[in-house]
Coordinates of N, CA, C and O in Angstrom, one line a residue:
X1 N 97.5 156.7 93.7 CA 97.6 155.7 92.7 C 99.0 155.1 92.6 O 99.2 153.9 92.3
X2 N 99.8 155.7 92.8 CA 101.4 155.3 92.9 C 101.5 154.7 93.8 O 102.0 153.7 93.3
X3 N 101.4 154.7 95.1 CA 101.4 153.8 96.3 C 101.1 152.6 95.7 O 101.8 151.6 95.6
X4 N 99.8 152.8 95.2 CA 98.9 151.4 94.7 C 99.8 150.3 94.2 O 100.0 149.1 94.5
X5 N 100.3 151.0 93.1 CA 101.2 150.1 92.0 C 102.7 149.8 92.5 O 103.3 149.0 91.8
X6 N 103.1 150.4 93.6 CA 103.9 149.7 94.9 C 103.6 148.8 95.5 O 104.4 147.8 95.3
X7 N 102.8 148.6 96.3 CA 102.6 147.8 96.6 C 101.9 146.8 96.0 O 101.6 145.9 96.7
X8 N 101.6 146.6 95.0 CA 101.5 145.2 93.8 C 102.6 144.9 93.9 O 102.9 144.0 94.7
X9 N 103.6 145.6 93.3 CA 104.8 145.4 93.1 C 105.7 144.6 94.0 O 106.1 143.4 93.7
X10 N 105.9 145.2 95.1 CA 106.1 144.7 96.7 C 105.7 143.5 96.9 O 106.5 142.6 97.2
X11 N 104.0 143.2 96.8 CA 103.2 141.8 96.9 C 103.9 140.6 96.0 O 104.1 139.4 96.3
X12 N 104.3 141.2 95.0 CA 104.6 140.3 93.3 C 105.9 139.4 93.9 O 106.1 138.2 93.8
X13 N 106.7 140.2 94.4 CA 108.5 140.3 94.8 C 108.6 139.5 95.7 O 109.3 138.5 95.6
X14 N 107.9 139.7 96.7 CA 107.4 138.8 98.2 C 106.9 137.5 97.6 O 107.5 136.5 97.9
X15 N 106.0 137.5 97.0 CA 105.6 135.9 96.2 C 106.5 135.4 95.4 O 106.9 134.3 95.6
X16 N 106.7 135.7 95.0 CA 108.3 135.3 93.8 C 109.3 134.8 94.5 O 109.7 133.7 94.0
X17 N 109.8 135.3 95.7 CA 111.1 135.1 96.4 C 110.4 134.4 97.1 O 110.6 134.7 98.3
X18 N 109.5 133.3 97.1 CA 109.4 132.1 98.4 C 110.2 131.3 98.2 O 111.0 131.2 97.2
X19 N 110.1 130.5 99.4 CA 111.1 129.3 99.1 C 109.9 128.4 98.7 O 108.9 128.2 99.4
X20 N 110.1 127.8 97.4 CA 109.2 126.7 96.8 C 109.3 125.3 97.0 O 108.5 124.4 96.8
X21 N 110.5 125.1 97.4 CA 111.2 123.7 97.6 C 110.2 123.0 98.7 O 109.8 123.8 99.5
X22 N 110.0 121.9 98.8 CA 109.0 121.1 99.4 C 109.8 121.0 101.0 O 111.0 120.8 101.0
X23 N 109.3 121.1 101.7 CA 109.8 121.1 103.3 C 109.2 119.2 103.5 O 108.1 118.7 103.2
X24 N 110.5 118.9 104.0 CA 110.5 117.5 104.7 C 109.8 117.7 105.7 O 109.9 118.7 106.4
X25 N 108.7 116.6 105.8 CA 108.3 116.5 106.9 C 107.8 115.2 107.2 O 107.2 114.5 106.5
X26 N 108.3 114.9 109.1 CA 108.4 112.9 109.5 C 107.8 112.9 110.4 O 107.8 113.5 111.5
X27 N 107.0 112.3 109.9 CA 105.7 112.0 110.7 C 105.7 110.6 111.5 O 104.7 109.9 111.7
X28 N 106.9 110.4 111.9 CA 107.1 109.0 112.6 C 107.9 109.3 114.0 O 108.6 110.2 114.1
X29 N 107.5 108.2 115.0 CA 107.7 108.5 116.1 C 109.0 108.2 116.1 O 109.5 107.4 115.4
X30 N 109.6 109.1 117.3 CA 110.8 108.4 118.0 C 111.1 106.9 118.1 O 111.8 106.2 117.4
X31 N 110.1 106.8 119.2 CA 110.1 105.5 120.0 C 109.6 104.2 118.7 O 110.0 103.0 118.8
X32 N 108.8 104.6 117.7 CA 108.8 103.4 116.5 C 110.4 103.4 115.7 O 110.7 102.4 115.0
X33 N 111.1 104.2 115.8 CA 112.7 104.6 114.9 C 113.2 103.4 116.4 O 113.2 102.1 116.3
X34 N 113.4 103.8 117.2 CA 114.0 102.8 118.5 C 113.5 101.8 118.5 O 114.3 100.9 118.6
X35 N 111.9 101.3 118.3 CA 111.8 100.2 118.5 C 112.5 99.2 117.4 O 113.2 98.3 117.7
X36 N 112.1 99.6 116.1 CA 112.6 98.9 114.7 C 113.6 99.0 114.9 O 113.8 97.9 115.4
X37 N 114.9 99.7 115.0 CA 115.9 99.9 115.3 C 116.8 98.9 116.1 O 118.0 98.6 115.8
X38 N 116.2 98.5 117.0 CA 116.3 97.3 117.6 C 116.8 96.1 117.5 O 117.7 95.6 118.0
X39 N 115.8 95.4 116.4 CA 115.5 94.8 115.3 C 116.6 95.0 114.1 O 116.8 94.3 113.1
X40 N 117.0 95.8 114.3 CA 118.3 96.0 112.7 C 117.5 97.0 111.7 O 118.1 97.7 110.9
X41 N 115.9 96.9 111.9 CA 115.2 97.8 110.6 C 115.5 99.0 110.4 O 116.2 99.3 111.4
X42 N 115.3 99.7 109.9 CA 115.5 101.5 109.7 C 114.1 101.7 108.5 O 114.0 101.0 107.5
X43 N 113.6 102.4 108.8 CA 112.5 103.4 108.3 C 112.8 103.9 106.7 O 113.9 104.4 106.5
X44 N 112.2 103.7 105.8 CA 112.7 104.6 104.6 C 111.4 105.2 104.3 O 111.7 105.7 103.2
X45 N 110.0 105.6 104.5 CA 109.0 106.1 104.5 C 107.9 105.9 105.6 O 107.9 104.8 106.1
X46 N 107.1 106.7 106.0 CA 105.7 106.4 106.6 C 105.2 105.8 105.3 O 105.5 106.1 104.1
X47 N 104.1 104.8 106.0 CA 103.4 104.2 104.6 C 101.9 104.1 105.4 O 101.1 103.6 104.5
X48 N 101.1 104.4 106.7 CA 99.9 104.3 107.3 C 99.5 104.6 108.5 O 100.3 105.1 109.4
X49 N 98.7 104.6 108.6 CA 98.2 104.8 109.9 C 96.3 104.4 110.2 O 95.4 105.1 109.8
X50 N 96.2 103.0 111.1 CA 94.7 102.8 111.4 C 94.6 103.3 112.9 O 95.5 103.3 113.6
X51 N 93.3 103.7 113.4 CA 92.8 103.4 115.0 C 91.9 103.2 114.9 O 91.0 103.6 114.3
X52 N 92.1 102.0 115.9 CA 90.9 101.1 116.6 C 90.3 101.5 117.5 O 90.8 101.1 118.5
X53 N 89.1 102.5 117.7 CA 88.3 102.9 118.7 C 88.3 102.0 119.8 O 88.4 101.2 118.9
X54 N 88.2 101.5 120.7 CA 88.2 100.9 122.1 C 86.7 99.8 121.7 O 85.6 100.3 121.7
X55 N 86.9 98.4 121.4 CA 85.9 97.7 121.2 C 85.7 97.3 120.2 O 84.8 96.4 120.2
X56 N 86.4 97.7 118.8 CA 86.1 97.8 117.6 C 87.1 96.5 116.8 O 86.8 95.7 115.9
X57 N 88.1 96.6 117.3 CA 89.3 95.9 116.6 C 89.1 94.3 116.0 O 89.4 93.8 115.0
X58 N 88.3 93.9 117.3 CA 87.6 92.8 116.5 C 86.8 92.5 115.4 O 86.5 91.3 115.0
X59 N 86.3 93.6 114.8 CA 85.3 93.9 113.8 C 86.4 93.3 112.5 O 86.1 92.9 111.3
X60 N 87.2 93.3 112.8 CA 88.2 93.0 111.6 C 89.0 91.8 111.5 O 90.1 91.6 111.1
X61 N 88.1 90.9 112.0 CA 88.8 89.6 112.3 C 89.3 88.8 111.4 O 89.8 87.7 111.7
X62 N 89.4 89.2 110.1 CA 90.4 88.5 108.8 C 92.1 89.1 109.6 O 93.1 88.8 110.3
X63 N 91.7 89.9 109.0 CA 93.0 91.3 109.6 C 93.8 90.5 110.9 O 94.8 89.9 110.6
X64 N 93.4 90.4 112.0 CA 93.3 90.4 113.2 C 94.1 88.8 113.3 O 95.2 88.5 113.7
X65 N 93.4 88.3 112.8 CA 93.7 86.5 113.0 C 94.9 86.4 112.1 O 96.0 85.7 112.3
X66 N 94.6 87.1 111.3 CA 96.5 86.9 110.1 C 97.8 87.5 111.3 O 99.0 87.3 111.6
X67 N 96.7 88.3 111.5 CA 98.3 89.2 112.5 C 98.7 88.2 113.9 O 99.7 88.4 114.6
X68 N 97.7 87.2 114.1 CA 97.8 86.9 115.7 C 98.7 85.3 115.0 O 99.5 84.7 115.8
X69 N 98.4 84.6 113.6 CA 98.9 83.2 113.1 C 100.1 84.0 112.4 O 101.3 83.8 112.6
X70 N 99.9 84.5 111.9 CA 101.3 84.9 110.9 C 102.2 86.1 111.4 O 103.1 86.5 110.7
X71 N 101.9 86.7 112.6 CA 103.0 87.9 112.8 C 102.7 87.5 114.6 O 102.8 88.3 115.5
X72 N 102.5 86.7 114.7 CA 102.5 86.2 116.0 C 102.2 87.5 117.4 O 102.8 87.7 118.4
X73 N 101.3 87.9 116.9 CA 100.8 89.1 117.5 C 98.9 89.3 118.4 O 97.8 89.5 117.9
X74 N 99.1 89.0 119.8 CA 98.1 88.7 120.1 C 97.5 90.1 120.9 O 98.0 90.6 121.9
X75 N 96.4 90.6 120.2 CA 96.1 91.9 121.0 C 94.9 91.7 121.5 O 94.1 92.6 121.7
X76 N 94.6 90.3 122.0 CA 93.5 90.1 123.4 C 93.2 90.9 124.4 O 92.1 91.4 124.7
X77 N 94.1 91.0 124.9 CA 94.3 91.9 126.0 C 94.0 93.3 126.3 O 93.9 93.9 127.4
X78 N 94.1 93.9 124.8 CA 93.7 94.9 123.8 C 92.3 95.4 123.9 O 92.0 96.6 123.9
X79 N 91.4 94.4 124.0 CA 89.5 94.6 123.0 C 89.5 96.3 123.9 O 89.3 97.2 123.1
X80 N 89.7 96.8 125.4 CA 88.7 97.7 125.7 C 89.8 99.0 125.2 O 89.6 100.2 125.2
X81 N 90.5 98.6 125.1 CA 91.6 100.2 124.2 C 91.4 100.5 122.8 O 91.0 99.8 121.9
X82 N 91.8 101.9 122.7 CA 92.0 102.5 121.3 C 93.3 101.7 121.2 O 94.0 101.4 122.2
X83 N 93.7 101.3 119.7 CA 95.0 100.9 119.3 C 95.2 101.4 118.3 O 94.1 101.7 117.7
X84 N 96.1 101.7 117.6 CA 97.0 102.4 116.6 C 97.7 101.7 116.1 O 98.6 101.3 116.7
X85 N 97.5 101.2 114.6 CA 98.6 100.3 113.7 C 99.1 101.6 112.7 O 98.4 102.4 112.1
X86 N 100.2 101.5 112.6 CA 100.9 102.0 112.4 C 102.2 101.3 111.0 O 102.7 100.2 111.2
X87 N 102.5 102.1 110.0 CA 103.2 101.2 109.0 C 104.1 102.1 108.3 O 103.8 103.2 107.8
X88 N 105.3 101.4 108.4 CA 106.5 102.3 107.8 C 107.0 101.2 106.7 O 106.8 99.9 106.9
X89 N 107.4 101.7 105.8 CA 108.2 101.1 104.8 C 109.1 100.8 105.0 O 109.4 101.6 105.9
X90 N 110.2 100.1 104.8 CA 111.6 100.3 105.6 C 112.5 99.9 104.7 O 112.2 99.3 103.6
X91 N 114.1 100.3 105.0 CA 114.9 100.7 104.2 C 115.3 99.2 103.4 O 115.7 99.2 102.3
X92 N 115.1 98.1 104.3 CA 115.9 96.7 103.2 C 114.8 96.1 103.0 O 113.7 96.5 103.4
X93 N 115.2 94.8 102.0 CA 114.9 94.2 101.3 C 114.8 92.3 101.5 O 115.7 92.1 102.3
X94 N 114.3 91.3 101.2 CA 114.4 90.1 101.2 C 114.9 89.7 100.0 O 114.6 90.5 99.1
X95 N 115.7 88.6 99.5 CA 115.5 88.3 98.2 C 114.2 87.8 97.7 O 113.8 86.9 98.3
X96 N 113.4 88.3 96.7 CA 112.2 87.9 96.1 C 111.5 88.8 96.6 O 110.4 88.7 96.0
X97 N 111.6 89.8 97.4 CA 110.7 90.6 98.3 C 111.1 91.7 98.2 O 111.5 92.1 99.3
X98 N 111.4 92.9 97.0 CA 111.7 94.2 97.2 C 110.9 95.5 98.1 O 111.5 96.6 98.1
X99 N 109.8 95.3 98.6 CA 109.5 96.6 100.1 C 109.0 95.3 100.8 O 108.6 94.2 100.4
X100 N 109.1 96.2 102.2 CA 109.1 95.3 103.6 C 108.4 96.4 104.4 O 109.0 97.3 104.8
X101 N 107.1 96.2 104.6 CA 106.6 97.3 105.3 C 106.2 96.6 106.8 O 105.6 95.5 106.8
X102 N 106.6 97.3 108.3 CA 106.1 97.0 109.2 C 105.5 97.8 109.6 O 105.6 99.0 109.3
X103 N 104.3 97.1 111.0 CA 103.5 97.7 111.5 C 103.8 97.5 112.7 O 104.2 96.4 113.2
X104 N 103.4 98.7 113.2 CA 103.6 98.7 114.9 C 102.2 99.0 115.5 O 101.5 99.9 115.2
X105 N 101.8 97.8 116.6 CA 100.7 98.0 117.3 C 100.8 99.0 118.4 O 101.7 98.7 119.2
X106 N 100.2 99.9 118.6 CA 100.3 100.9 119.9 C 99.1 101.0 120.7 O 98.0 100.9 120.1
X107 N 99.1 101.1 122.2 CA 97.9 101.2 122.7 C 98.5 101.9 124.3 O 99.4 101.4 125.0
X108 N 97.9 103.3 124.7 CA 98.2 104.0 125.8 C 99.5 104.3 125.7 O 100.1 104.3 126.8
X109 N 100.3 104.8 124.5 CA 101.7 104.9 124.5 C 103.0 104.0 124.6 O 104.2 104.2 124.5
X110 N 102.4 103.0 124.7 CA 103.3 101.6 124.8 C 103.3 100.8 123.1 O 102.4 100.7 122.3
X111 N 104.5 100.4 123.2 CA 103.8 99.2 122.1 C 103.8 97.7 122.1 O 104.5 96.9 122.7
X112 N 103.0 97.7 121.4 CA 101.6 96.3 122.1 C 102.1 95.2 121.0 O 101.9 94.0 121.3
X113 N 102.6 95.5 120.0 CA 103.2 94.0 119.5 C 103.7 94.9 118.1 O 103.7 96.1 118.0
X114 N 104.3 93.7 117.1 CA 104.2 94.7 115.7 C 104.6 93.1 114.9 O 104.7 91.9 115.4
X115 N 104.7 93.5 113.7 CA 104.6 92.3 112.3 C 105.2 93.1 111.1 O 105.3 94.3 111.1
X116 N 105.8 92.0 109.8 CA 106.1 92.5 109.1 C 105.7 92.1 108.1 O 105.6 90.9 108.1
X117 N 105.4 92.8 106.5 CA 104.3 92.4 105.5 C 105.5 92.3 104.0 O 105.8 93.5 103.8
X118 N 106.2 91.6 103.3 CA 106.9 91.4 102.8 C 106.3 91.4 101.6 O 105.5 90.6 101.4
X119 N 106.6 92.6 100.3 CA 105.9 92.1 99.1 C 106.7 92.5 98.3 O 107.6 93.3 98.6
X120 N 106.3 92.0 97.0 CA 107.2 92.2 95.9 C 106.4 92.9 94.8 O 105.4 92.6 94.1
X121 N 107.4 94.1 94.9 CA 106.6 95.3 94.0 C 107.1 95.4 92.5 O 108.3 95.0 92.2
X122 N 106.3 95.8 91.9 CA 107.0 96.0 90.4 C 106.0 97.0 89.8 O 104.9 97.3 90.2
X123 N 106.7 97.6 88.4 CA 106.2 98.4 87.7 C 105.4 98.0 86.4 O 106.0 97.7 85.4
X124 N 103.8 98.1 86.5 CA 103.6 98.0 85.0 C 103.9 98.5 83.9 O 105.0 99.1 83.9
X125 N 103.4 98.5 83.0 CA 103.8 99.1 81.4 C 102.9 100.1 81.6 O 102.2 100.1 80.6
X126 N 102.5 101.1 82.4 CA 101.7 102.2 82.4 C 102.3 102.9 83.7 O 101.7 103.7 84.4
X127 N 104.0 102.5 84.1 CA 104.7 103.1 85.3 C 103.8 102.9 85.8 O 103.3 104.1 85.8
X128 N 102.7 102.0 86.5 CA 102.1 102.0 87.9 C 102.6 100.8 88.3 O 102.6 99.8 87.6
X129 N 103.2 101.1 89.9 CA 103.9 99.8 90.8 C 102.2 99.2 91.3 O 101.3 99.8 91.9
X130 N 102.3 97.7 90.8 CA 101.4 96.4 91.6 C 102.6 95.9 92.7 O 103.8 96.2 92.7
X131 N 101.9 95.3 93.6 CA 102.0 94.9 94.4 C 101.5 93.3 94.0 O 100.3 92.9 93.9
X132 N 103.0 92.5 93.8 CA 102.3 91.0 93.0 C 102.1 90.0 94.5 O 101.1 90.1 95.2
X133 N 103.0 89.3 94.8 CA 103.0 87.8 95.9 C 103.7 88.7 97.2 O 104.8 89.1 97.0
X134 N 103.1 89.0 98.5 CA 103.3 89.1 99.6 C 102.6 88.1 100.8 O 101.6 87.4 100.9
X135 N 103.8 88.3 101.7 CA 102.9 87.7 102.8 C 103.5 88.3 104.3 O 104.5 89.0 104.4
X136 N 102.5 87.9 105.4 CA 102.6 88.2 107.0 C 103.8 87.7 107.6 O 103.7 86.4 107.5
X137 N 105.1 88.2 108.2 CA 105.9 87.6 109.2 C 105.7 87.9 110.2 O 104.7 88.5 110.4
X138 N 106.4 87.6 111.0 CA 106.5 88.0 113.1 C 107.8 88.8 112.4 O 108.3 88.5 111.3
X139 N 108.2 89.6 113.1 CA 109.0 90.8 113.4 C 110.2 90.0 113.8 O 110.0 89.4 114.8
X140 N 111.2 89.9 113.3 CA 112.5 89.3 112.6 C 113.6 90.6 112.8 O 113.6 91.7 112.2
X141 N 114.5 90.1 113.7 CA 116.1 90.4 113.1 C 116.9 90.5 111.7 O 117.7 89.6 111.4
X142 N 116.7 91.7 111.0 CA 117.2 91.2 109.7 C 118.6 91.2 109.9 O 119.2 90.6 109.1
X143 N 119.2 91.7 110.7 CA 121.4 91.3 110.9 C 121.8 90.2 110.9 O 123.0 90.0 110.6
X144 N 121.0 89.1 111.2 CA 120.9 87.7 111.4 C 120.9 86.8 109.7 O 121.5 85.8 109.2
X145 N 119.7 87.9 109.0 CA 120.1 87.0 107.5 C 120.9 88.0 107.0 O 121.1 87.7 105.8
X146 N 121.5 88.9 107.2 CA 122.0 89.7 106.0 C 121.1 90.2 105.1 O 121.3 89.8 103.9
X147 N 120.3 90.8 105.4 CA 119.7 91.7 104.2 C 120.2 93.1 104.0 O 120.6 94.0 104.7
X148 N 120.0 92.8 102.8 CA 121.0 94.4 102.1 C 119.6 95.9 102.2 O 118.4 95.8 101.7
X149 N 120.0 96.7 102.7 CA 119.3 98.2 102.2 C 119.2 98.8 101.0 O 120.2 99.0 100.2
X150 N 118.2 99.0 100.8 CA 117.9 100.2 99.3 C 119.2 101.2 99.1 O 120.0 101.6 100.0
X151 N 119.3 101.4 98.3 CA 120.2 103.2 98.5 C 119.9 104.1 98.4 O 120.7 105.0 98.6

């Protein structure tokens, strides 16, 4: 019986002494940090992830057509691949436009185009952030306008 109540004891001490603290973890590729990178962008969150089964991508042709007129991204060439859109938040800003999320098109390891979705977030009177007036760019140099980063 004494063992017994050791080993609770032991179990209790062992649970108690975890480390509780949330472990970071980045779920974003190298090669998307390099490509944005490029570009001037830097990463401040993962914010998505779609795949397009091999044949399917066109099923989404609102989607598709915004991305090919407004982010000047043509994934024609694309229809018989899986592709992977991909969307990170990133660290600056536009004036009128506080998050800037891009997406990166991927297909066979390579990447196949990307765009950038500019919106201007705010907080209701019930602390929930809307997402008010956004729109589709082509993938821009931001060192070129001077856009400032979050802190």
């Amino acid at each position: 019986m004494k063992i017994k109540w050791i080993g609770i004891i032991l179990l209790v001490l062992v649970m108690g002494c975890s480390d509780d603290k949330p472990k970071e973890v980045v779920i974003y590729k190298q090669s998307h940090v390099d490509f944005l990178k490029r570009y001037g962008w830097s990463i401040d969150r993962f914010a998505s992830e779609t795949k397009y089964a091999p044949g399917t991508f066109q099923s989404f042709s609102r989607h598709m057509q915004e991305v090919k007129t407004k982010g000047k991204v043509d994934l024609g060439s694309y229809t018989d691949q899986e592709i992977i859109e991909t969307g990170y938040v990133l660290r600056e800003f536009k004036p009128d436009y506080n998050q800037i999320i891009a997406y990166i098109f991927e297909s066979g390891g390579s990447i196949a185009g990307s765009y950038l979705v500019n919106n201007q977030l705010s907080m209701d009177k019930n602390g929930v952030y809307q997402i008010g007036d956004s729109f589709t760019d082509e993938m821009v140099q931001n060192l070129q306008t001077g856009i400032p980063k979050k802190d």
